[in-house]
PDB file of C-alpha atoms in Angstrom:
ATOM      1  CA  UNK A   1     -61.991 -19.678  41.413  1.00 56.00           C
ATOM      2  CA  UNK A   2     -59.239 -17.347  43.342  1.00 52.00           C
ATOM      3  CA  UNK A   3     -61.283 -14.283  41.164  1.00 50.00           C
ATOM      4  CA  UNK A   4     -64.639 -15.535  42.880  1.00 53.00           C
ATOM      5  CA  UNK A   5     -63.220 -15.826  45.749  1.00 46.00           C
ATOM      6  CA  UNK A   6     -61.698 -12.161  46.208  1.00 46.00           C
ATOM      7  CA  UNK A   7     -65.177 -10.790  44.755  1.00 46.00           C
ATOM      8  CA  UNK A   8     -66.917 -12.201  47.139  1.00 49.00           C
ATOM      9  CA  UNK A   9     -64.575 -10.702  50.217  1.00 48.00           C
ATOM     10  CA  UNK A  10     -64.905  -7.617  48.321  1.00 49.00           C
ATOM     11  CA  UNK A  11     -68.724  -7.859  48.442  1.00 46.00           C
ATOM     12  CA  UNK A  12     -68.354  -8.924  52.476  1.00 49.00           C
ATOM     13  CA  UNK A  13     -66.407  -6.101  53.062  1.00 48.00           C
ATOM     14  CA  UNK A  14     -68.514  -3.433  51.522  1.00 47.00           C
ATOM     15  CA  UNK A  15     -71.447  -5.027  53.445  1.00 45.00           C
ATOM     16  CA  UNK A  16     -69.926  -4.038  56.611  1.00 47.00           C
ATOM     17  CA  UNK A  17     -68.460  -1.231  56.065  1.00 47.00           C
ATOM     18  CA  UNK A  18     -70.581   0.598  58.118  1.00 46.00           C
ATOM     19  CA  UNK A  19     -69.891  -1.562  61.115  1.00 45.00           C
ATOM     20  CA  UNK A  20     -66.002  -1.044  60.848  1.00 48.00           C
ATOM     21  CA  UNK A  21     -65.630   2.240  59.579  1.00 56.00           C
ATOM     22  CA  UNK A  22     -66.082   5.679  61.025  1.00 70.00           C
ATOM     23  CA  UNK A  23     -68.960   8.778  61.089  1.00 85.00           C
ATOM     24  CA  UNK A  24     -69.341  11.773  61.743  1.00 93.00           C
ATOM     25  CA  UNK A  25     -72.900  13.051  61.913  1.00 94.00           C
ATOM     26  CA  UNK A  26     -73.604  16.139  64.244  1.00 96.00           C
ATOM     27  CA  UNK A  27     -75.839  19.295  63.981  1.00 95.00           C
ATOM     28  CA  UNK A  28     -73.621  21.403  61.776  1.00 91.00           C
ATOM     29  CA  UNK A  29     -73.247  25.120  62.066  1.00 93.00           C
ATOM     30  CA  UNK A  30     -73.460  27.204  64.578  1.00 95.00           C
ATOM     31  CA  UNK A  31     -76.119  27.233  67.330  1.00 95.00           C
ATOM     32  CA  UNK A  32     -78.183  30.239  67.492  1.00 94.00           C
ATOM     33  CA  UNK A  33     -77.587  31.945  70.698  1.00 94.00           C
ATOM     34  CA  UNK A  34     -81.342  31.241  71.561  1.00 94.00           C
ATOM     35  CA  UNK A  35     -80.184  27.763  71.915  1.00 95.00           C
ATOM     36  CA  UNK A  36     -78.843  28.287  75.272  1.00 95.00           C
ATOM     37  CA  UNK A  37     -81.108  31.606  76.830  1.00 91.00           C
ATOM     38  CA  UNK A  38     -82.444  29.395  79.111  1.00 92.00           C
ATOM     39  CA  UNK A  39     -79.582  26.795  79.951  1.00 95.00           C
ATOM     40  CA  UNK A  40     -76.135  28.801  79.663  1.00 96.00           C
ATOM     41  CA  UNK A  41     -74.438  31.067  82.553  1.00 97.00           C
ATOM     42  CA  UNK A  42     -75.545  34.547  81.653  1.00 97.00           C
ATOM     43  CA  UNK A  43     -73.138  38.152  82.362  1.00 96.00           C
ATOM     44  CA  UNK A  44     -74.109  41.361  81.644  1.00 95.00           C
ATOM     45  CA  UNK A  45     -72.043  44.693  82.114  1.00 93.00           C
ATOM     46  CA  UNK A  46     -75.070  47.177  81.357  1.00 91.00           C
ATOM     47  CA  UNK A  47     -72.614  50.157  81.477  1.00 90.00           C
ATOM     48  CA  UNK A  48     -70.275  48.418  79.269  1.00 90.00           C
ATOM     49  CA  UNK A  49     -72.811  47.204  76.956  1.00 92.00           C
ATOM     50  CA  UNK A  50     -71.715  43.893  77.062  1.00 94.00           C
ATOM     51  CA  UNK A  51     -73.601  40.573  77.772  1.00 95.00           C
ATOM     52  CA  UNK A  52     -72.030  36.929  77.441  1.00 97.00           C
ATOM     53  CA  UNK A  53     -73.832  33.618  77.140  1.00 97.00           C
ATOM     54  CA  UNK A  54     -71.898  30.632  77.394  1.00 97.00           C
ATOM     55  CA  UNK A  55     -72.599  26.858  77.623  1.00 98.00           C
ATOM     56  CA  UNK A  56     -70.073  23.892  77.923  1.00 98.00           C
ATOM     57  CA  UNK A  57     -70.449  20.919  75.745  1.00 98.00           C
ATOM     58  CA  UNK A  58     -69.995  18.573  79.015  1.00 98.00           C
ATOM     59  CA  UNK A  59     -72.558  15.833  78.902  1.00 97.00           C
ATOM     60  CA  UNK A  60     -72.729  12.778  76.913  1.00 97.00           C
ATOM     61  CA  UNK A  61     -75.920  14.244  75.333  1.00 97.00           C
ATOM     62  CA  UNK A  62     -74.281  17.288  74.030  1.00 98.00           C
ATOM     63  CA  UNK A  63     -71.260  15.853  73.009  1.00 98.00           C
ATOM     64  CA  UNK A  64     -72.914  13.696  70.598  1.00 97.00           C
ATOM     65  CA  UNK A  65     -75.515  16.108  69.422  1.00 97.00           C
ATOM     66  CA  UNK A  66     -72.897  18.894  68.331  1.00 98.00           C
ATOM     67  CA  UNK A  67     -69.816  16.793  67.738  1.00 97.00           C
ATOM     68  CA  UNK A  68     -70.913  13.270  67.234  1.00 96.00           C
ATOM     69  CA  UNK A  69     -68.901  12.223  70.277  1.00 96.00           C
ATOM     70  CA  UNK A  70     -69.441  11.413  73.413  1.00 96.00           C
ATOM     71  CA  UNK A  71     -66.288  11.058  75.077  1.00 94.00           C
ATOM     72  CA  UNK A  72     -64.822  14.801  74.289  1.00 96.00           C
ATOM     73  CA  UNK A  73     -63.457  15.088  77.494  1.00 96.00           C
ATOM     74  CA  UNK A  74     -61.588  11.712  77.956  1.00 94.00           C
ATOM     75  CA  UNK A  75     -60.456  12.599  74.340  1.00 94.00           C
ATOM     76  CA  UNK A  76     -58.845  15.970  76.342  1.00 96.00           C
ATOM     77  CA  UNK A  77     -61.375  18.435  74.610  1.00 98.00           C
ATOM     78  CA  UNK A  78     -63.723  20.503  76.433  1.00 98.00           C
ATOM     79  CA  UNK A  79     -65.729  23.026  73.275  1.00 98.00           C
ATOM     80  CA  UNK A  80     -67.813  25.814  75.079  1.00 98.00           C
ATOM     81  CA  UNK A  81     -70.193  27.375  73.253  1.00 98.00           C
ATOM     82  CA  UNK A  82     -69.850  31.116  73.892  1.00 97.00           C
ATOM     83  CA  UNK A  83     -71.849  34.736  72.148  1.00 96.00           C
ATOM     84  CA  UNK A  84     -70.643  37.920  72.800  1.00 95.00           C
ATOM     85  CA  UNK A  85     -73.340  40.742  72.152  1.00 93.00           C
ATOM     86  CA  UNK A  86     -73.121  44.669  72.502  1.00 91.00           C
ATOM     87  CA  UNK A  87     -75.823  47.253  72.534  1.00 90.00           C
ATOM     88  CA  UNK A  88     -75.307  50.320  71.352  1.00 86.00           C
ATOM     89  CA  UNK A  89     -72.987  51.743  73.778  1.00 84.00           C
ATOM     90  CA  UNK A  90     -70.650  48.561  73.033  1.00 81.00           C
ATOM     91  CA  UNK A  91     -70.821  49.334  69.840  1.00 85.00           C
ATOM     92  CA  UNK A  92     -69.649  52.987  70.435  1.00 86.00           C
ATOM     93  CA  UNK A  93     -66.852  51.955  72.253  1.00 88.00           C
ATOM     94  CA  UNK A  94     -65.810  49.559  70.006  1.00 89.00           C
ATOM     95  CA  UNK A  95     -64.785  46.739  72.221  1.00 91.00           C
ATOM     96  CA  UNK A  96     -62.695  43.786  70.868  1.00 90.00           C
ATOM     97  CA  UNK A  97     -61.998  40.305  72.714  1.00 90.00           C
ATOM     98  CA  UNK A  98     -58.509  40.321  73.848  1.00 89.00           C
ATOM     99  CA  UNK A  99     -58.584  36.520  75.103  1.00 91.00           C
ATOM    100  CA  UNK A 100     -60.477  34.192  76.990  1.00 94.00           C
ATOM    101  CA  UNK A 101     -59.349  31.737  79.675  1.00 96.00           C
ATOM    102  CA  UNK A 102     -60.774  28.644  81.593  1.00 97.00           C
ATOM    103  CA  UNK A 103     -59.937  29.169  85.198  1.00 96.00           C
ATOM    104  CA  UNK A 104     -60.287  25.333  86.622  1.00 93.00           C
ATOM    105  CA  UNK A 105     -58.466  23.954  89.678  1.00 84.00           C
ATOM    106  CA  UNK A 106     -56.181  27.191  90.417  1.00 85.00           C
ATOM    107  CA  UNK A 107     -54.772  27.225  86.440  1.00 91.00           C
ATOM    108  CA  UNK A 108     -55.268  28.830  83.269  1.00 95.00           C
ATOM    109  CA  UNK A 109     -56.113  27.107  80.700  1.00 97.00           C
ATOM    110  CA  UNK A 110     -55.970  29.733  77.105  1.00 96.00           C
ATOM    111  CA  UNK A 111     -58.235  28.333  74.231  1.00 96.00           C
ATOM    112  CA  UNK A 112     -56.713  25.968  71.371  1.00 97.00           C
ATOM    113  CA  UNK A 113     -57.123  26.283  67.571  1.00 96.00           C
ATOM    114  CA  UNK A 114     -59.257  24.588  65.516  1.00 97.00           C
ATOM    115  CA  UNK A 115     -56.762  22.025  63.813  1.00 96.00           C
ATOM    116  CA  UNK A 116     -55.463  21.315  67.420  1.00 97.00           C
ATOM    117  CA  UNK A 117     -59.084  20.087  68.627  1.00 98.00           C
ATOM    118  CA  UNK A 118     -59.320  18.416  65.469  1.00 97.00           C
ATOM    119  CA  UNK A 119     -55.827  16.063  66.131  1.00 96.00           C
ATOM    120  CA  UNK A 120     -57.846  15.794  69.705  1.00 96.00           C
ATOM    121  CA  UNK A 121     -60.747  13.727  68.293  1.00 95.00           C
ATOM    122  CA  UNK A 122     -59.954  12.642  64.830  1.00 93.00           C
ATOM    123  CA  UNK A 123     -60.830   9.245  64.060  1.00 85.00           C
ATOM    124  CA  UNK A 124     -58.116   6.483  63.613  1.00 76.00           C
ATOM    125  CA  UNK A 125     -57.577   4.487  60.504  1.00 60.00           C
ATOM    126  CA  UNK A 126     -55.093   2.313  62.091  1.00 54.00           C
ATOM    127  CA  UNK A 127     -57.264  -0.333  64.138  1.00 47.00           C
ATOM    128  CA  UNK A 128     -60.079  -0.473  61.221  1.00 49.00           C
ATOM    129  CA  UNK A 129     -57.989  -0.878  58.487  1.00 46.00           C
ATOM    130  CA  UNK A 130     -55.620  -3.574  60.359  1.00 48.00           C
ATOM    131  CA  UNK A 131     -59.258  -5.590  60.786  1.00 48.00           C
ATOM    132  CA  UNK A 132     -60.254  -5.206  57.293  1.00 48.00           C
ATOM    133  CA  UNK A 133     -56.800  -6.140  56.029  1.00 49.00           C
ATOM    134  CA  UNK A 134     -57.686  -9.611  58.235  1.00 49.00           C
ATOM    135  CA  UNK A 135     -61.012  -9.850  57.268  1.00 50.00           C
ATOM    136  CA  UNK A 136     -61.052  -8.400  53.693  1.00 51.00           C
ATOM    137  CA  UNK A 137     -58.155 -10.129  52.519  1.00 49.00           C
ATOM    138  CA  UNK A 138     -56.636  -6.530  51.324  1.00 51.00           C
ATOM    139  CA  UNK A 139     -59.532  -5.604  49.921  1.00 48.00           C
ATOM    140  CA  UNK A 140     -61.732  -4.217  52.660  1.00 49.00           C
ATOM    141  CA  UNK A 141     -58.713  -1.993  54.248  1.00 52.00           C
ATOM    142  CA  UNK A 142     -58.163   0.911  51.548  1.00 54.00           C
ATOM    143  CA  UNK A 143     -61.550   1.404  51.330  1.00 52.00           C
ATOM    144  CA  UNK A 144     -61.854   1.503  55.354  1.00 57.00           C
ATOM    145  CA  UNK A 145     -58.896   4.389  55.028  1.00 62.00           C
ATOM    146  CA  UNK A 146     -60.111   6.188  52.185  1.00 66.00           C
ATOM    147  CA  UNK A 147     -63.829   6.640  54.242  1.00 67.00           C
ATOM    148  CA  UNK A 148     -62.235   7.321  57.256  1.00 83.00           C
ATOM    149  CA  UNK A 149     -59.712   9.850  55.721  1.00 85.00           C
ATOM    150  CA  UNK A 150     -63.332  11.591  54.172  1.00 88.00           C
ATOM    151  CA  UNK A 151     -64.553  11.112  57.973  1.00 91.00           C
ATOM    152  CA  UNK A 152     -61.389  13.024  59.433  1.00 94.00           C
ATOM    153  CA  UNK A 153     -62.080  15.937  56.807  1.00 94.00           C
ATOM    154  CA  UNK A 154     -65.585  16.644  57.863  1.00 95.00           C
ATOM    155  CA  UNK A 155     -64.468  16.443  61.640  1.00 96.00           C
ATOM    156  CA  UNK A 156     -61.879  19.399  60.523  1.00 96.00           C
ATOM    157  CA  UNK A 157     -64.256  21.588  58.563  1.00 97.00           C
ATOM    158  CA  UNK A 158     -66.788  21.337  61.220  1.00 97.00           C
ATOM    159  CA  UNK A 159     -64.689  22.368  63.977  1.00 97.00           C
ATOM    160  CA  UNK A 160     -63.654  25.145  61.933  1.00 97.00           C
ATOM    161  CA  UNK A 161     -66.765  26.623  60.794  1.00 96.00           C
ATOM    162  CA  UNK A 162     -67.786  26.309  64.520  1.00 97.00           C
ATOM    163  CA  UNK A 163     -64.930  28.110  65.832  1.00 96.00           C
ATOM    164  CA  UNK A 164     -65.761  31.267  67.981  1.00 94.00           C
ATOM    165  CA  UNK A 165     -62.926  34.293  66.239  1.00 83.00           C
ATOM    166  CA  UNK A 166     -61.579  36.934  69.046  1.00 77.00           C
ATOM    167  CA  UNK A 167     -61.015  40.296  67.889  1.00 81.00           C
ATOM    168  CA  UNK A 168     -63.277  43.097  67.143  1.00 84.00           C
ATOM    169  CA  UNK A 169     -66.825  42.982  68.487  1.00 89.00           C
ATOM    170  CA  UNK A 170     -68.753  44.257  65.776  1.00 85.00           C
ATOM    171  CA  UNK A 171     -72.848  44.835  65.711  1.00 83.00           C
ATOM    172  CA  UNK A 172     -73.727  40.956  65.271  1.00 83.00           C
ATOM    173  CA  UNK A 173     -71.430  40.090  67.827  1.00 89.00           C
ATOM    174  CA  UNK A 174     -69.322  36.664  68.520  1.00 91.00           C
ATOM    175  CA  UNK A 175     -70.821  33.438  68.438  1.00 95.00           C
ATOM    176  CA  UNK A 176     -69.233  29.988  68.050  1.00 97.00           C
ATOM    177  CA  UNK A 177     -67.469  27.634  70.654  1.00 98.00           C
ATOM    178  CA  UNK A 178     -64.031  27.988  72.201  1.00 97.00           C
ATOM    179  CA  UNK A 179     -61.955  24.676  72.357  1.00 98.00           C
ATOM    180  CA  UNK A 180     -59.926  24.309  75.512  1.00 98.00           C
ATOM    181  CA  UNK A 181     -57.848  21.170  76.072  1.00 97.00           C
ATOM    182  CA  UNK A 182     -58.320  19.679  79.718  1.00 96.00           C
ATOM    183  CA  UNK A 183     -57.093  16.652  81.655  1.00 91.00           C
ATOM    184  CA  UNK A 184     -58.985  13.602  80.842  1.00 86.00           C
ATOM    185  CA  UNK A 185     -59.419  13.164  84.460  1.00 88.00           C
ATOM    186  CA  UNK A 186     -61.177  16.064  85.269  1.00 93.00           C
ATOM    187  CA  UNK A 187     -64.601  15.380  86.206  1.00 95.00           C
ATOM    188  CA  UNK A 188     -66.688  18.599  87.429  1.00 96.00           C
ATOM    189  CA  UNK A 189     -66.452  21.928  86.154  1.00 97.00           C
ATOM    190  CA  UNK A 190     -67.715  23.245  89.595  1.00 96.00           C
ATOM    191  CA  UNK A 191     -65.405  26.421  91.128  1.00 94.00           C
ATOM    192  CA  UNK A 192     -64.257  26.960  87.523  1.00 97.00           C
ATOM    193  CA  UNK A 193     -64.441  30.258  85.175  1.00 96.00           C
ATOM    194  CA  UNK A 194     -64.047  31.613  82.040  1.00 97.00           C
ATOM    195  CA  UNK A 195     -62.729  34.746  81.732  1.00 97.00           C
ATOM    196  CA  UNK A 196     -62.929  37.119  79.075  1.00 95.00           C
ATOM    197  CA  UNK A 197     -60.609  39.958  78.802  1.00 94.00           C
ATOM    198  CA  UNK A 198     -61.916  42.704  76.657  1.00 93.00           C
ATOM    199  CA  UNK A 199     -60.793  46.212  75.556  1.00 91.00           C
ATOM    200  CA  UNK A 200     -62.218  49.349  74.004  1.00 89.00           C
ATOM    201  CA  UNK A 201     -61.257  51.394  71.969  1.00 86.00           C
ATOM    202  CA  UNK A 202     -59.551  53.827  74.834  1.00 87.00           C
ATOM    203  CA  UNK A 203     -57.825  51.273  75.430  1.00 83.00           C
ATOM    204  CA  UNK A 204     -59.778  50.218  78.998  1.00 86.00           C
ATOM    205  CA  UNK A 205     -59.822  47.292  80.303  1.00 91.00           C
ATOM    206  CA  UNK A 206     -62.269  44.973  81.531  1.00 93.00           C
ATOM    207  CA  UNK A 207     -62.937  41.479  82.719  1.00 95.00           C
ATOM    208  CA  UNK A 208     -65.817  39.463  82.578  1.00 95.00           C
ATOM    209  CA  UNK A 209     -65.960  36.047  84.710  1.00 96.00           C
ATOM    210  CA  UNK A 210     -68.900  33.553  84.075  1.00 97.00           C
ATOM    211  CA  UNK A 211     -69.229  30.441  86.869  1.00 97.00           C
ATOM    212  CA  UNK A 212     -69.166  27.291  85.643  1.00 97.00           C
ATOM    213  CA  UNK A 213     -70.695  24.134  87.011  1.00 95.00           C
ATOM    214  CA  UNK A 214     -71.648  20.826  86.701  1.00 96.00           C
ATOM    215  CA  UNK A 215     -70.361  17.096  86.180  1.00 97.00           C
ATOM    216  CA  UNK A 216     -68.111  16.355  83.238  1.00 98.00           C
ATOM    217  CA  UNK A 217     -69.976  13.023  81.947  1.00 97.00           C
ATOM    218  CA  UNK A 218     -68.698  13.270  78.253  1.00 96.00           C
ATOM    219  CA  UNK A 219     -66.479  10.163  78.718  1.00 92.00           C
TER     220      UNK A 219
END
C-alpha cells in the first residue's frame, strides 16, 4: 500500500512539473544587426569609418523575447544589444574597442561578464524544490533541482554565446549585447550614454557617445 502510495505522488509530481519548475525559452543567438536599423540609436564617424547601432533590452517585451525574462532590470541586469561596423577606412586603421561604458545619472557604469549576468538572473532551486519536498513527499524535489540545474545551464550558455567581445574590430565587425548591472530602481534610461572608447592602430583615440532613452518597464 505505502509502494502505491509513493507511485502515485511520483506520478502527481511529474504531472506538474511544469507548473513548479523553471524555463528558459528565448530567441537564441545573436540578432542580426538588421534587427534594430530602424529602432536602435544610430552613430556614425564617416572619417573614422565607424558606425554603431545599439538597442537596450528595456521593455517587458524584449526582455522576454531575448532572455525569457521580464523583470531584467529589477533582477539588476540591463543587456544592450550593440554592432560595431567599419568600412574600409576602419578597416585600414585597424581600430579595436578599448571599453564601453553606460553613463546614467552622473556615473559610470563598465560592462559585466557573462557568468556575472548569469548569477544576476539564474533561476532558484530553493523555493521549488522546498514545495515539491511538501507536496511530492521527497519525490517531486530532486527532480525539480535536477530540471532547474539543466534550466540554469542553458541561461549560462545563452548569455555567453550572446556576449558582445571588445578587442580588435575586424571586417565583420562586433555584434552581440553588453551586460551592465544597474540599480533595480532605476526607471528611465533618459540623459544616459554609452560610450565607446576606441583606438587605432596609431594609437588615436576616439570616443563615440550614443543617447539613450526611454522607460525601464522590464520589472
Amino acid at each position: 500500500m505505502k509502494k502505491i502510495v509513493l507511485i502515485g505522488l511520483l506520478v502527481v509530481a511529474i504531472m506538474f512539473l511544469g507548473i513548479g519548475c523553471a524555463s528558459y525559452n528565448p530567441r537564441t543567438g545573436i540578432p542580426d544587426v538588421k534587427t534594430f536599423q530602424e529602432t536602435g540609436i544610430k552613430a556614425v564617424n564617416a572619417e573614422a569609418g565607424i558606425t554603431i547601432i545599439a538597442y537596450p533590452i528595456q521593455t517587458k517585451e524584449d526582455a522576454d523575447m531575448y532572455f525569457d525574462n521580464t523583470s531584467l532590470a529589477k533582477d539588476g541586469l540591463l543587456p544592450v544589444y550593440v554592432n560595431v561596423s567599419v568600412s574600409d577606412i576602419g578597416i585600414n586603421k585597424n581600430y579595436r574597442v578599448d571599453s564601453i561604458l553606460l553613463r546614467v545619472e552622473n556615473r559610470n557604469i563598465s560592462t559585466i561578464p557573462a557568468d556575472e549576468a548569469y548569477k544576476l538572473i539564474k533561476k532558484s532551486w530553493f523555493g521549488k524544490s522546498s514545495f515539491w519536498w511538501f507536496f511530492g513527499a521527497y519525490i517531486g524535489a530532486p527532480i525539480s533541482a535536477i530540471h532547474t540545474n539543466s534550466v540554469n545551464n542553458k541561461i549560462k550558455e545563452d548569455l555567453e554565446k550572446k556576449v558582445a567581445k571588445e578587442g580588435e574590430i575586424k571586417k565583420e565587425g562586433v555584434s552581440g549585447f553588453l551586460y551592465f548591472r544597474i540599480p533595480d530602481d532605476l526607471k528611465s534610461l533618459d540623459d544616459s550614454f554609452l560610450v565607446f572608447a576606441l583606438a587605432d592602430k596609431d594609437s588615436k583615440n576616439l570616443t563615440v557617445k550614443l543617447p539613450l532613452k526611454g522607460a525601464i518597464t522590464a520589472k
